[in-house]
Amino acid sequence: MFERFTDRARRVIVLAQSEARSLHHNYIGTEHLLLGLVKESDGVAAKALSLHGVNPEGVRQQIVAMIGEGTASEDGHIPFTPHARQVLELSLREALQLGHNYIGTEHILLGLIREGEGVGPQVLAKMDVDLSELRSTVIKLIRGNNEDQSQEEKDRAALAGGVTPKAQQTGSTLLNQFGRNLTALAAEGKLDPVVGRSTEILRVMTVLSRRTKNNPVLIGDPGVGKTAVVEGLAQKIVNQDVPETLKGKQIYTLDLGSVVSGTRYRGDFEEKLKKVVKEVQTRGNIILFIDEIHQIVGAGSSEGGSMGAGDLLKPALARGELQTIGATTTDEYRKYIEKDAALERRFQPIDVKEPSVADTVEILQGLKSRYENHHRVSYTNAALQAAAELSARYIQDRKLPDKAIDMIDEAGARLRIRRLTAPPELKQLDKELAEVQAKKQKAVEAQDFETAADLRDREDKLTKQRKEKEESWRKGEDNQEMVVTDQIIAEVVSDATGIPVNKLTEQEAHKLMNMEKVLHERVIGQDEAISAISRSIRRARVGLKDPNRPTGSFIFAGPTGVGKTELAKALAQFLFNDENALIRVDMSEFGEKYSASRLFGAPPGYVGYDEGGELTEKVRRRPFSVILFDEIEKAHPDIFNSLLQVLDDGRLTDGQGRTVDFKNTIIIMTTNIGTVNITQSQNTGFALQNSVERDYRNMRAQVVTDLKQNFRPEFLNRLDDIIVFQQLSKDQVRQIVDLQIEGLNKRMFARNMAVELTDAAKDLLTTRGFDPAMGARPLRRVIQSDIEDAISERILMEDLHDREAVLVGVDGQGDAADFTFTGQPLNEDEKSAIEKANEQPEKTLDIISVDPPKNAEDSNNSGSSQNSDDSSSQSDAQPRTVDDGPAQQPANSSDEAGSQQADGSQNEDGQSGHGADSSSDGDVSSL
């Protein structure tokens, strides 16, 4: 409805709404529109009404006398009455009849006069205003026949740029319709103060004062303050702090979108733009500010051959009849303006650099009062410093000072919302009051008037209590000073980025100090790896890490099935309580040179250029995450070259030229290099302690040697640590058995059953399920074939029943040993666990995968105990559940072959509590 309304006409609507609220009316009528017209003192309508003796106080008194004040709340949406809507529709007709393609305050007043039936016209009649004479006055003012202007208005016009009545007569209607007068806004104090841009403003004034090529164009990244430079110039013009050549100038913005809109036929756009240029030439003191000036190239042109805005402006710019200030970004200037040499030579580029953190703090100090008045809060100096520093450090895809200003604005809004939230006591009184009113209504309907009278007294008492409570709350809210501190700023930055930059709480500090213990609940053994990871996380969280490098970068090397990949998952779960924070890249899919573009984005001209890289896009969306490069040795060498700057500088440039921040990521790379030929000690059974230690030392030396042969020194030297995982011991495999059985119990609980294993049964599982070459991966298959299958058959044969616990024992010794299964009553702990499991809904988790497997073999054969040529691996398509008992999974899935987590989920490395990593036999990319 309001597309064609001028800024002043829009302000009339806002003022009308404000007046309706102040009068407690739940509608906007013609009387409120009249009040808005009178209060918008700079409009033509207000001038016409003042000539007939109409003022805001008189109109308000007449409205109160005629219809009184209402009782509606000041909150909520206020609709227009039918009469008011008709006035707005008639204003469009009046504008069209006068040949205007905009709607100003004068047209709204003419529409109100023509409507004639609402309260507004009646108010005018009460004030002895002849509507016909008022209409004539408006028409005269529109046509410029009114020469009267007060000295105060002349002074104000001179201050805003020296606009004389004659200049107004020649018309500023088009400029007002398609833009804003920045000098007038500066004179009224409606522009924010400009701090720290004196150099750029001086450069603009210098270019504007040149004889030729005096059209500056401000070039800089979005958010650095290009528009603020122009607003600063407007304020200097108002303050007479400019050279003589610029005194009396007016700066108008030109909205090309408004000029183009409504130009349906060929020639419409050219005609409108030529009128604007003619008005600028006629007045002679106008400087046009065109934001996003690159849009003039091709704007308004069509296939029919009509000229674009750039072609229309070139002659006027060449003759010096049109003076403009442009603003655009470096990329858009290069893409659009520089390609048109004839247009480019008319402009003088001025670079607007991003301010430093110190300059940003000064800018925030200058803007502080505006935001304090708006949010009714106060900002500490530490909060402003934190907004500049934290936004500069953690928000990399935007520029200062814009992102810092957004932080203090959101912090003020957050604090304001907290204060405006009603206390629980008030909400409880509202609830009780509603209940009493409902009971009273039922009593009246039942003609139980005695009860209704008691409830009425109760209602009056509650109403009084509520009023007192609300007054007390409002009074306390008004008297309470709300202060935005650096901690609140940190919370806002944390919410915006997902990076924990707020101060450490005691609970979080305790959690970090016990990080090793928590990770050991999922990953058995591997003390060195867990300790290294924990140290890097603690170092980053207290702010001591190198701010220009990733939080941590590691190579996890070791034999298959020992927990390399599982540790990465456990870390993501620890940090974010969500394994979705793990960004996983299966490097076996990036073995070709061209595949690097999938990770970082295709170069210009290639398919997928606009889509960005699969890795870079995920990190841009979630800058605080764990990145797992699985089987790093299988990637193409060109990918390692791209990772060099990630490991050293914590940043990467994608195919579109955007810098992606990796400074808050933890980079983990897994590999089997140097461990392929490592086998168990020649001792039968499990190796002796000295043999295990000797094998580990040999394996570590072999791993380091092979890594140096496969990776360049500059790549290895950028890593924080190379961690070689140890082979599992008998005791560690026994712990994995316990965790796997706990996972089986989760599924048994869903059938109202439980399973218990004797020590002998656990020992037998440990012996059968451990293969030194495959780690813990075969354990899950043994549990499935020897335990789960046997229990399933006995349930079907009704040897085992619901509400029973299955006791698994061992009969026989050595190779002749076999498992036995006996049903027995559930104990109390098992009963409560079953009830709890059946109460909770099942949840599934998926790992973020950079690229899904292309065929079944990619996703199905990685986790089994077999090598890559083993054809018996099965599908891993079943969902994994947490806490609520997972769905039954195949034996050979990569997440189950070794072990199962205590909560019932199976990890992709085959162990849960411990976790086996993906190895050369493949791996899945999602659960």
XYZ file of C-alpha atoms in Angstrom, residues 210-881:
672
model
C 38.227 19.605 -8.515
C 37.555 21.199 -11.883
C 37.218 17.919 -13.747
C 36.633 14.327 -12.758
C 35.048 15.628 -9.572
C 32.857 12.607 -8.897
C 34.314 10.509 -6.065
C 33.378 6.851 -5.716
C 33.970 5.203 -2.338
C 35.310 1.673 -2.668
C 35.472 -0.745 0.245
C 34.157 -3.968 1.715
C 30.558 -4.095 2.996
C 30.274 -2.708 6.506
C 33.433 -0.566 6.628
C 31.491 2.723 6.659
C 31.217 4.046 3.092
C 27.760 5.529 3.671
C 28.939 6.970 6.987
C 31.582 8.995 5.112
C 28.859 10.677 3.052
C 26.738 11.279 6.154
C 29.786 12.834 7.801
C 30.157 15.176 4.825
C 26.484 16.166 5.141
C 27.028 17.005 8.807
C 30.077 19.115 7.936
C 28.023 21.017 5.339
C 25.375 21.749 7.970
C 28.053 22.900 10.418
C 29.630 25.115 7.711
C 32.879 23.180 8.184
C 33.544 22.850 4.451
C 35.347 24.847 1.757
C 33.518 27.718 0.100
C 32.941 25.583 -2.974
C 30.755 23.197 -0.943
C 28.842 25.664 1.226
C 25.144 25.680 0.458
C 25.309 22.260 -1.211
C 22.682 19.617 -0.562
C 23.339 15.888 -0.658
C 20.462 13.745 -1.900
C 20.510 9.976 -2.026
C 19.227 8.443 -5.246
C 17.478 5.081 -5.008
C 17.743 3.537 -8.462
C 15.271 0.837 -7.488
C 12.590 3.467 -6.937
C 13.402 5.057 -10.292
C 13.157 1.724 -12.112
C 9.971 0.576 -10.351
C 6.790 1.144 -12.285
C 8.535 1.623 -15.646
C 6.606 -0.966 -17.582
C 6.953 0.532 -21.061
C 9.956 1.450 -23.109
C 11.006 5.000 -22.444
C 9.440 5.293 -18.981
C 12.735 4.821 -17.168
C 14.639 7.222 -19.421
C 11.974 9.870 -18.908
C 12.016 9.576 -15.122
C 15.814 9.659 -14.900
C 16.051 12.626 -17.261
C 13.615 14.521 -15.048
C 15.819 13.809 -12.043
C 18.923 15.004 -13.906
C 17.084 18.101 -15.101
C 15.987 18.932 -11.554
C 19.570 18.576 -10.320
C 20.822 20.806 -13.140
C 18.126 23.402 -12.498
C 18.795 23.702 -8.786
C 22.551 23.732 -9.213
C 23.453 22.964 -5.600
C 22.705 19.243 -5.516
C 25.195 16.428 -4.987
C 23.714 13.007 -5.714
C 24.818 10.092 -3.566
C 24.275 6.767 -5.344
C 24.852 3.789 -3.080
C 25.686 0.567 -4.925
C 26.636 2.734 -7.889
C 27.573 -0.315 -9.955
C 23.839 -0.811 -10.445
C 23.734 2.102 -12.898
C 25.413 -0.183 -15.431
C 22.482 -1.744 -17.237
C 19.824 -0.429 -14.829
C 16.617 0.254 -16.737
C 17.875 -1.167 -20.031
C 15.936 -3.822 -21.898
C 16.254 -6.073 -24.903
C 14.401 -3.496 -26.945
C 17.458 -1.271 -26.961
C 16.497 1.228 -24.274
C 19.436 2.956 -22.629
C 20.660 2.101 -19.153
C 21.217 4.540 -16.323
C 24.962 4.633 -16.924
C 24.523 5.648 -20.561
C 22.043 8.360 -19.588
C 24.328 9.820 -16.924
C 27.526 9.854 -18.995
C 26.782 13.087 -20.918
C 25.821 15.022 -17.789
C 28.875 13.729 -15.953
C 31.136 14.592 -18.875
C 29.835 18.174 -19.037
C 30.150 18.607 -15.279
C 26.427 19.337 -14.951
C 25.876 16.426 -12.578
C 27.982 15.872 -9.477
C 27.736 12.499 -7.786
C 29.265 10.491 -4.965
C 29.191 6.747 -5.482
C 29.760 3.807 -3.171
C 30.429 0.196 -4.081
C 32.648 -2.755 -3.232
C 35.995 -3.482 -4.843
C 34.749 -6.583 -6.638
C 31.657 -4.883 -8.035
C 33.630 -1.814 -9.125
C 36.040 -4.036 -10.998
C 33.252 -6.156 -12.467
C 30.925 -3.394 -13.640
C 32.491 0.082 -13.616
C 36.012 -0.668 -14.855
C 34.674 -2.623 -17.818
C 32.983 0.550 -19.084
C 36.020 2.748 -19.712
C 33.937 5.773 -20.692
C 32.048 5.607 -17.407
C 35.053 4.689 -15.284
C 37.033 7.765 -16.336
C 34.293 10.037 -14.945
C 34.886 8.809 -11.386
C 37.761 9.159 -8.948
C 38.089 6.060 -6.723
C 38.649 6.557 -2.983
C 39.521 3.505 -0.905
C 37.723 3.149 2.427
C 39.710 0.759 4.578
C 38.380 -1.311 7.452
C 39.070 0.565 10.704
C 41.359 -0.924 13.317
C 40.077 -2.266 16.624
C 41.148 0.946 18.362
C 39.338 3.086 15.781
C 36.271 0.875 16.116
C 36.217 1.465 19.876
C 36.195 5.226 19.223
C 33.331 4.785 16.769
C 31.364 2.795 19.346
C 32.002 5.506 21.938
C 30.472 8.032 19.561
C 27.417 5.865 18.904
C 26.962 4.707 22.489
C 24.442 7.368 23.515
C 22.144 6.561 20.569
C 21.913 2.895 21.525
C 21.631 3.679 25.227
C 18.619 5.895 24.546
C 17.022 3.335 22.252
C 17.432 0.288 24.508
C 17.292 2.203 27.811
C 20.499 0.571 28.976
C 24.056 1.722 29.568
C 27.268 0.324 28.104
C 30.523 -0.017 29.998
C 33.797 0.873 28.307
C 34.844 -2.752 28.721
C 31.749 -3.826 26.775
C 32.645 -1.567 23.845
C 36.226 -2.829 23.897
C 35.008 -6.435 23.974
C 32.591 -5.830 21.084
C 35.425 -4.560 18.890
C 37.987 -7.179 19.886
C 35.748 -10.261 19.938
C 33.969 -9.439 16.684
C 37.317 -8.786 14.981
C 38.685 -12.101 16.209
C 35.746 -14.465 15.851
C 33.498 -13.022 13.106
C 35.624 -13.334 9.991
C 33.071 -13.008 7.203
C 32.124 -9.404 8.029
C 33.956 -6.147 8.572
C 34.465 -3.605 11.320
C 32.796 -1.447 12.499
C 29.532 -2.953 11.241
C 29.893 -6.267 13.056
C 30.914 -4.571 16.320
C 27.926 -2.217 16.119
C 25.660 -5.222 15.621
C 27.084 -6.824 18.757
C 26.330 -3.840 21.024
C 22.906 -3.446 19.414
C 21.961 -7.077 20.017
C 23.387 -6.995 23.541
C 21.228 -3.977 24.350
C 18.161 -5.659 22.864
C 18.858 -8.840 24.832
C 19.114 -6.948 28.115
C 16.020 -4.913 27.309
C 13.982 -8.050 26.607
C 15.038 -9.573 29.910
C 13.783 -6.499 31.718
C 10.474 -6.411 29.855
C 9.650 -10.025 30.714
C 6.960 -10.138 33.392
C 7.977 -11.843 36.662
C 6.587 -15.335 37.423
C 4.449 -13.954 40.278
C 2.590 -11.708 37.834
C 2.019 -14.567 35.411
C 0.674 -16.721 38.250
C -1.787 -14.000 39.242
C -2.965 -13.769 35.623
C -3.542 -17.522 35.612
C -5.471 -17.461 38.890
C -7.522 -14.490 37.720
C -8.496 -16.274 34.509
C -9.554 -19.370 36.466
C -11.690 -17.324 38.878
C -13.360 -15.479 35.999
C -14.172 -18.756 34.265
C -15.656 -20.215 37.463
C -17.681 -17.055 38.047
C -19.112 -17.244 34.538
C -20.146 -20.876 35.072
C -21.754 -19.979 38.414
C -23.769 -17.197 36.791
C -24.911 -19.523 34.012
C -25.967 -22.053 36.670
C -27.786 -19.244 38.566
C -25.637 -19.945 41.630
C -25.464 -16.266 42.510
C -24.085 -16.768 46.013
C -21.040 -18.571 44.659
C -20.769 -16.009 41.872
C -20.703 -13.202 44.445
C -17.902 -14.913 46.373
C -15.962 -15.403 43.165
C -16.523 -11.764 42.235
C -14.987 -10.689 45.543
C -12.110 -13.063 44.888
C -11.720 -11.585 41.410
C -11.625 -8.029 42.788
C -8.994 -9.043 45.317
C -6.827 -10.715 42.676
C -7.238 -7.751 40.341
C -6.047 -5.409 43.065
C -3.103 -7.670 43.878
C -2.165 -7.860 40.226
C -2.310 -4.102 39.790
C -0.107 -3.559 42.832
C 2.334 -6.215 41.672
C 2.495 -4.747 38.171
C 3.008 -1.214 39.492
C 5.773 -2.466 41.765
C 7.411 -4.309 38.887
C 7.095 -1.347 36.523
C 8.508 0.986 39.149
C 11.423 -1.310 39.820
C 11.976 -1.738 36.098
C 12.114 2.004 35.584
C 14.467 2.555 38.507
C 16.728 -0.375 37.764
C 19.759 0.526 35.703
C 20.538 -2.121 33.123
C 24.225 -2.278 32.264
C 25.681 -4.075 29.251
C 28.977 -5.607 30.343
C 31.739 -7.359 28.459
C 30.313 -10.695 29.637
C 26.996 -9.998 27.877
C 28.894 -9.032 24.722
C 30.780 -12.339 24.948
C 27.481 -14.222 25.236
C 26.186 -12.490 22.099
C 29.341 -13.354 20.150
C 29.137 -16.958 21.374
C 25.534 -17.261 20.218
C 26.361 -15.719 16.841
C 29.375 -17.917 16.097
C 28.971 -21.012 18.270
C 32.463 -20.389 19.662
C 32.686 -20.385 23.483
C 34.295 -16.984 24.101
C 32.397 -16.150 27.280
C 34.111 -16.452 30.642
C 34.714 -19.896 32.062
C 32.133 -20.956 34.600
C 33.099 -23.098 37.536
C 31.125 -25.984 36.069
C 32.875 -25.737 32.698
C 36.298 -25.426 34.335
C 35.614 -28.605 36.319
C 34.524 -30.342 33.121
C 37.723 -29.345 31.315
C 39.911 -30.495 34.186
C 38.210 -33.913 34.025
C 38.337 -34.102 30.247
C 40.639 -37.133 30.160
C 38.311 -39.074 32.437
C 35.277 -38.301 30.276
C 37.027 -39.289 27.048
C 38.274 -42.526 28.623
C 34.647 -43.535 29.151
C 34.409 -43.960 25.366
C 38.012 -44.564 24.355
C 39.834 -47.313 26.256
C 43.577 -46.827 26.636
C 45.464 -44.397 24.371
C 46.516 -42.153 27.253
C 49.000 -40.195 25.146
C 46.426 -39.238 22.513
C 43.756 -38.249 25.010
C 46.235 -36.219 27.044
C 47.477 -34.300 23.978
C 43.939 -33.499 22.838
C 42.884 -32.398 26.320
C 45.868 -30.079 26.709
C 45.118 -28.318 23.425
C 41.456 -27.792 24.347
C 42.292 -26.361 27.772
C 44.952 -24.106 26.268
C 42.484 -22.720 23.745
C 39.639 -22.276 26.219
C 41.646 -20.098 28.604
C 42.925 -17.985 25.692
C 46.590 -19.038 25.582
C 46.664 -20.696 22.167
C 48.229 -19.036 19.138
C 45.338 -16.931 17.767
C 46.517 -17.437 14.178
C 46.581 -21.238 14.160
C 43.941 -23.940 14.604
C 43.116 -24.999 18.145
C 44.950 -28.251 17.527
C 46.260 -30.280 14.597
C 47.226 -33.933 14.990
C 48.009 -37.055 13.031
C 46.577 -40.173 14.654
C 48.594 -43.142 13.443
C 48.363 -46.748 14.469
C 46.960 -50.131 13.527
C 43.327 -50.574 12.651
C 40.728 -51.035 15.341
C 42.452 -49.181 18.190
C 40.258 -46.061 18.457
C 41.626 -43.301 16.224
C 38.349 -42.269 14.640
C 36.377 -42.944 17.799
C 38.480 -40.427 19.731
C 37.525 -37.727 17.220
C 33.844 -38.562 17.727
C 34.221 -38.609 21.487
C 35.886 -35.195 21.342
C 33.018 -33.718 19.314
C 30.520 -35.177 21.763
C 32.483 -33.760 24.722
C 32.796 -30.242 23.306
C 29.359 -29.782 21.766
C 27.201 -32.543 23.247
C 26.521 -33.340 19.622
C 28.433 -35.591 17.255
C 27.051 -33.501 14.381
C 29.853 -31.063 15.153
C 32.243 -33.612 13.662
C 32.989 -32.722 10.038
C 34.247 -35.905 8.456
C 36.178 -36.141 5.198
C 36.953 -39.582 3.760
C 40.196 -38.827 1.956
C 40.006 -42.012 -0.114
C 37.421 -40.139 -2.201
C 39.886 -37.346 -2.993
C 42.695 -39.298 -4.591
C 42.532 -37.488 -7.938
C 43.924 -34.031 -8.628
C 40.618 -32.575 -9.754
C 38.863 -33.767 -6.583
C 40.544 -31.003 -4.559
C 38.014 -28.571 -6.027
C 35.245 -30.498 -4.276
C 36.780 -29.666 -0.903
C 37.660 -26.022 -1.451
C 35.372 -24.945 -4.292
C 35.656 -25.020 -8.060
C 37.540 -22.183 -9.793
C 35.608 -19.648 -11.922
C 34.231 -21.103 -15.121
C 33.921 -24.643 -13.794
C 30.759 -26.498 -12.872
C 29.812 -25.899 -9.230
C 31.651 -22.588 -8.890
C 28.677 -20.895 -7.222
C 28.158 -23.748 -4.756
C 31.418 -23.378 -2.817
C 33.557 -26.163 -1.395
C 32.117 -29.018 0.622
C 34.642 -28.528 3.437
C 34.864 -24.735 3.359
C 31.095 -24.268 3.364
C 30.678 -26.508 6.414
C 33.420 -24.662 8.307
C 31.919 -21.288 7.350
C 28.589 -22.378 8.814
C 30.160 -23.960 11.890
C 33.568 -22.381 12.610
C 33.957 -24.179 15.956
C 34.122 -27.850 15.063
C 36.237 -30.986 14.894
C 37.477 -31.856 11.395
C 38.388 -35.485 10.764
C 40.473 -36.271 7.663
C 40.181 -40.050 7.558
C 42.931 -42.044 5.824
C 44.881 -38.922 4.963
C 47.564 -40.835 3.057
C 45.053 -41.660 0.297
C 44.484 -38.015 -0.659
C 46.118 -36.401 -3.687
C 49.313 -34.424 -2.880
C 47.719 -31.170 -4.104
C 45.317 -31.341 -1.173
C 48.260 -31.322 1.236
C 49.492 -28.117 -0.405
C 46.140 -26.477 0.275
C 46.195 -27.659 3.879
C 49.546 -25.969 4.551
C 47.991 -22.537 5.067
C 45.225 -24.071 7.179
C 47.729 -25.634 9.567
C 49.987 -22.572 9.701
C 47.678 -19.539 9.419
C 44.292 -21.022 10.289
C 42.661 -19.812 7.095
C 41.841 -21.004 3.602
C 40.636 -19.186 0.497
C 37.843 -20.985 -1.325
C 37.100 -20.981 -5.035
C 35.086 -17.760 -4.784
C 37.890 -15.841 -3.118
C 36.346 -15.861 0.357
C 38.635 -16.428 3.322
C 37.372 -19.230 5.568
C 38.496 -19.163 9.195
C 39.908 -22.407 10.614
C 41.360 -20.849 13.776
C 38.707 -22.389 16.021
C 38.751 -25.879 14.549
C 40.489 -29.022 15.779
C 42.052 -30.883 12.861
C 42.605 -34.630 13.219
C 44.086 -36.811 10.477
C 44.104 -40.593 10.733
C 46.469 -42.919 8.927
C 47.639 -46.537 8.919
C 51.051 -45.712 7.470
C 53.824 -47.739 9.080
C 51.474 -50.157 10.834
C 50.309 -52.397 8.012
C 53.002 -55.012 8.634
C 52.926 -54.777 12.430
C 51.637 -58.072 13.826
C 51.292 -59.603 17.207
C 54.313 -60.828 19.122
C 55.325 -64.381 18.367
C 54.107 -65.431 21.801
C 50.946 -67.445 21.663
C 47.930 -65.730 23.212
C 48.504 -62.165 24.394
C 51.954 -60.625 24.302
C 53.969 -60.151 27.440
C 54.382 -56.636 28.772
C 57.979 -56.213 27.635
C 57.076 -57.554 24.214
C 54.149 -55.116 23.911
C 56.358 -52.178 24.804
C 59.021 -53.320 22.373
C 56.458 -53.733 19.594
C 55.092 -50.246 20.297
C 58.546 -48.675 20.114
C 59.241 -50.474 16.861
C 55.869 -49.449 15.461
C 56.342 -45.809 16.475
C 59.750 -45.661 14.832
C 58.356 -47.286 11.701
C 55.403 -44.867 11.614
C 57.620 -41.781 11.917
C 59.943 -43.085 9.203
C 57.091 -43.881 6.815
C 55.374 -40.545 7.462
C 58.551 -38.705 6.498
C 58.658 -40.723 3.279
C 55.012 -40.027 2.394
C 54.642 -36.384 3.501
C 56.846 -33.372 2.899
C 58.684 -31.834 5.889
C 56.785 -28.526 5.669
C 53.535 -30.432 6.122
C 54.667 -32.506 9.117
C 56.341 -29.527 10.808
C 53.068 -27.605 10.871
C 51.342 -30.262 12.983
C 51.063 -29.947 16.751
C 51.803 -33.611 17.345
C 52.025 -37.030 15.727
C 50.361 -39.553 18.025
C 50.874 -43.275 17.514
C 48.095 -45.409 18.998
C 49.054 -48.549 20.866
C 47.693 -52.009 20.209
C 45.055 -53.169 22.651
C 45.870 -55.309 25.661
C 43.810 -58.167 27.045
C 42.456 -56.049 29.894
C 41.395 -53.314 27.469
C 39.547 -55.762 25.250
C 37.824 -57.101 28.364
C 36.581 -53.567 29.139
C 35.242 -53.302 25.607
C 33.308 -56.532 26.181
C 31.597 -54.926 29.172
C 30.635 -51.897 27.105
C 29.362 -54.005 24.220
C 27.175 -56.025 26.565
C 25.794 -52.814 28.040
C 24.838 -51.841 24.514
C 23.162 -55.209 23.957
C 21.240 -54.701 27.171
C 19.849 -51.430 25.802
C 18.185 -53.400 23.026
C 17.109 -56.176 25.365
C 15.358 -53.620 27.577
C 13.066 -52.801 24.642
C 11.822 -56.434 24.841
C 11.444 -56.202 28.616
C 14.424 -58.520 28.965
C 18.027 -58.246 30.147
C 21.281 -60.147 29.666
C 24.000 -60.980 32.184
C 27.404 -62.559 31.521
C 29.497 -64.532 33.946
C 33.212 -63.774 34.191
C 33.957 -66.969 32.322
C 31.675 -65.896 29.462
C 33.395 -62.511 29.280
C 36.803 -64.182 29.203
C 35.696 -66.474 26.393
C 34.352 -63.510 24.375
C 37.619 -61.661 24.934
C 39.628 -64.595 23.673
C 37.467 -65.194 20.596
C 36.916 -61.535 19.705
C 40.434 -60.141 19.649
C 42.699 -60.292 16.622
C 46.028 -58.415 17.008
C 45.966 -57.450 13.335
C 42.423 -56.027 13.460
C 42.230 -54.635 16.982
C 38.775 -54.743 18.534
C 36.844 -54.868 15.281
C 36.063 -58.625 15.283
C 34.594 -58.463 18.788
C 31.214 -57.163 17.662
C 30.829 -59.958 15.122
C 31.609 -62.574 17.762
C 29.018 -61.107 20.129
C 26.457 -61.104 17.351
C 27.077 -64.663 16.186
C 27.661 -66.329 19.571
C 25.381 -64.332 21.873
C 22.723 -62.403 19.951
C 21.912 -65.164 17.455
C 21.651 -67.774 20.208
C 19.341 -65.597 22.311
C 17.170 -64.857 19.240
C 16.714 -68.555 18.486
C 15.807 -69.367 22.091
C 13.252 -66.546 22.183
C 11.614 -67.897 19.021
C 11.595 -71.430 20.464
C 10.084 -69.953 23.652
C 12.934 -71.227 25.797
C 13.357 -67.602 26.916
C 10.474 -65.269 27.716
C 9.694 -61.609 28.323
C 10.324 -60.247 31.820
C 13.299 -62.592 32.155
C 17.027 -62.017 32.478
C 19.277 -64.211 30.313
C 22.307 -65.497 32.214
C 25.137 -66.359 29.791
C 27.659 -68.832 31.136
C 30.289 -71.229 29.780
C 30.209 -75.004 29.540
C 33.469 -76.823 28.909
C 37.045 -75.673 28.587
C 39.500 -74.702 25.855
C 38.361 -75.193 22.282
C 35.407 -77.257 23.487
C 34.008 -74.392 25.561
C 30.599 -73.096 24.563
C 28.109 -70.562 25.874
C 25.047 -71.531 27.919
C 21.841 -69.499 28.234
C 19.527 -69.678 31.247
C 16.422 -67.643 31.999
C 16.034 -66.159 35.473
C 13.879 -63.482 37.162
C 14.786 -59.827 36.676
C 16.401 -58.044 39.601
C 15.253 -54.608 40.781
C 17.960 -52.703 38.914
C 17.011 -54.397 35.664
C 13.313 -53.690 36.212
C 13.940 -49.976 36.774
C 16.264 -49.823 33.746
C 13.569 -51.408 31.561
C 10.952 -48.922 32.758
C 13.290 -46.001 32.134
C 14.229 -47.229 28.658
C 10.604 -47.679 27.626
C 9.738 -44.152 28.780
C 12.339 -42.405 26.602
C 11.805 -41.851 22.862
C 14.417 -43.176 20.531
C 16.817 -40.654 19.038
C 19.225 -41.040 16.145
C 22.415 -39.175 15.397
C 24.130 -38.668 12.069
C 27.732 -37.702 11.491
C 28.270 -34.744 9.178
C 29.801 -36.255 6.061
C 31.582 -34.105 3.508
C 30.614 -36.500 0.768
C 28.429 -39.607 0.979
C 29.776 -42.883 -0.340
C 29.152 -43.468 -3.973
C 28.314 -47.153 -3.726
C 27.405 -49.797 -1.278
C 30.938 -51.035 -0.952
C 32.128 -47.619 0.276
C 29.674 -47.629 3.125
C 29.408 -51.272 3.974
C 32.764 -52.966 4.146
C 34.879 -50.677 6.268
C 34.219 -51.711 9.810
C 34.432 -55.447 9.727
C 37.372 -57.415 10.951
C 38.117 -58.472 7.394
C 40.619 -56.797 5.137
C 39.588 -54.752 2.141
C 39.289 -57.868 0.019
C 36.895 -59.522 2.469
C 33.607 -59.813 0.680
C 31.459 -60.622 3.669
C 31.023 -57.142 5.108
C 27.439 -56.140 5.471
C 25.422 -52.958 5.248
C 25.692 -50.268 7.869
C 22.448 -48.581 7.024
C 20.782 -49.006 10.383
C 20.458 -45.861 12.484
C 22.477 -45.450 15.631
C 20.679 -44.444 18.773
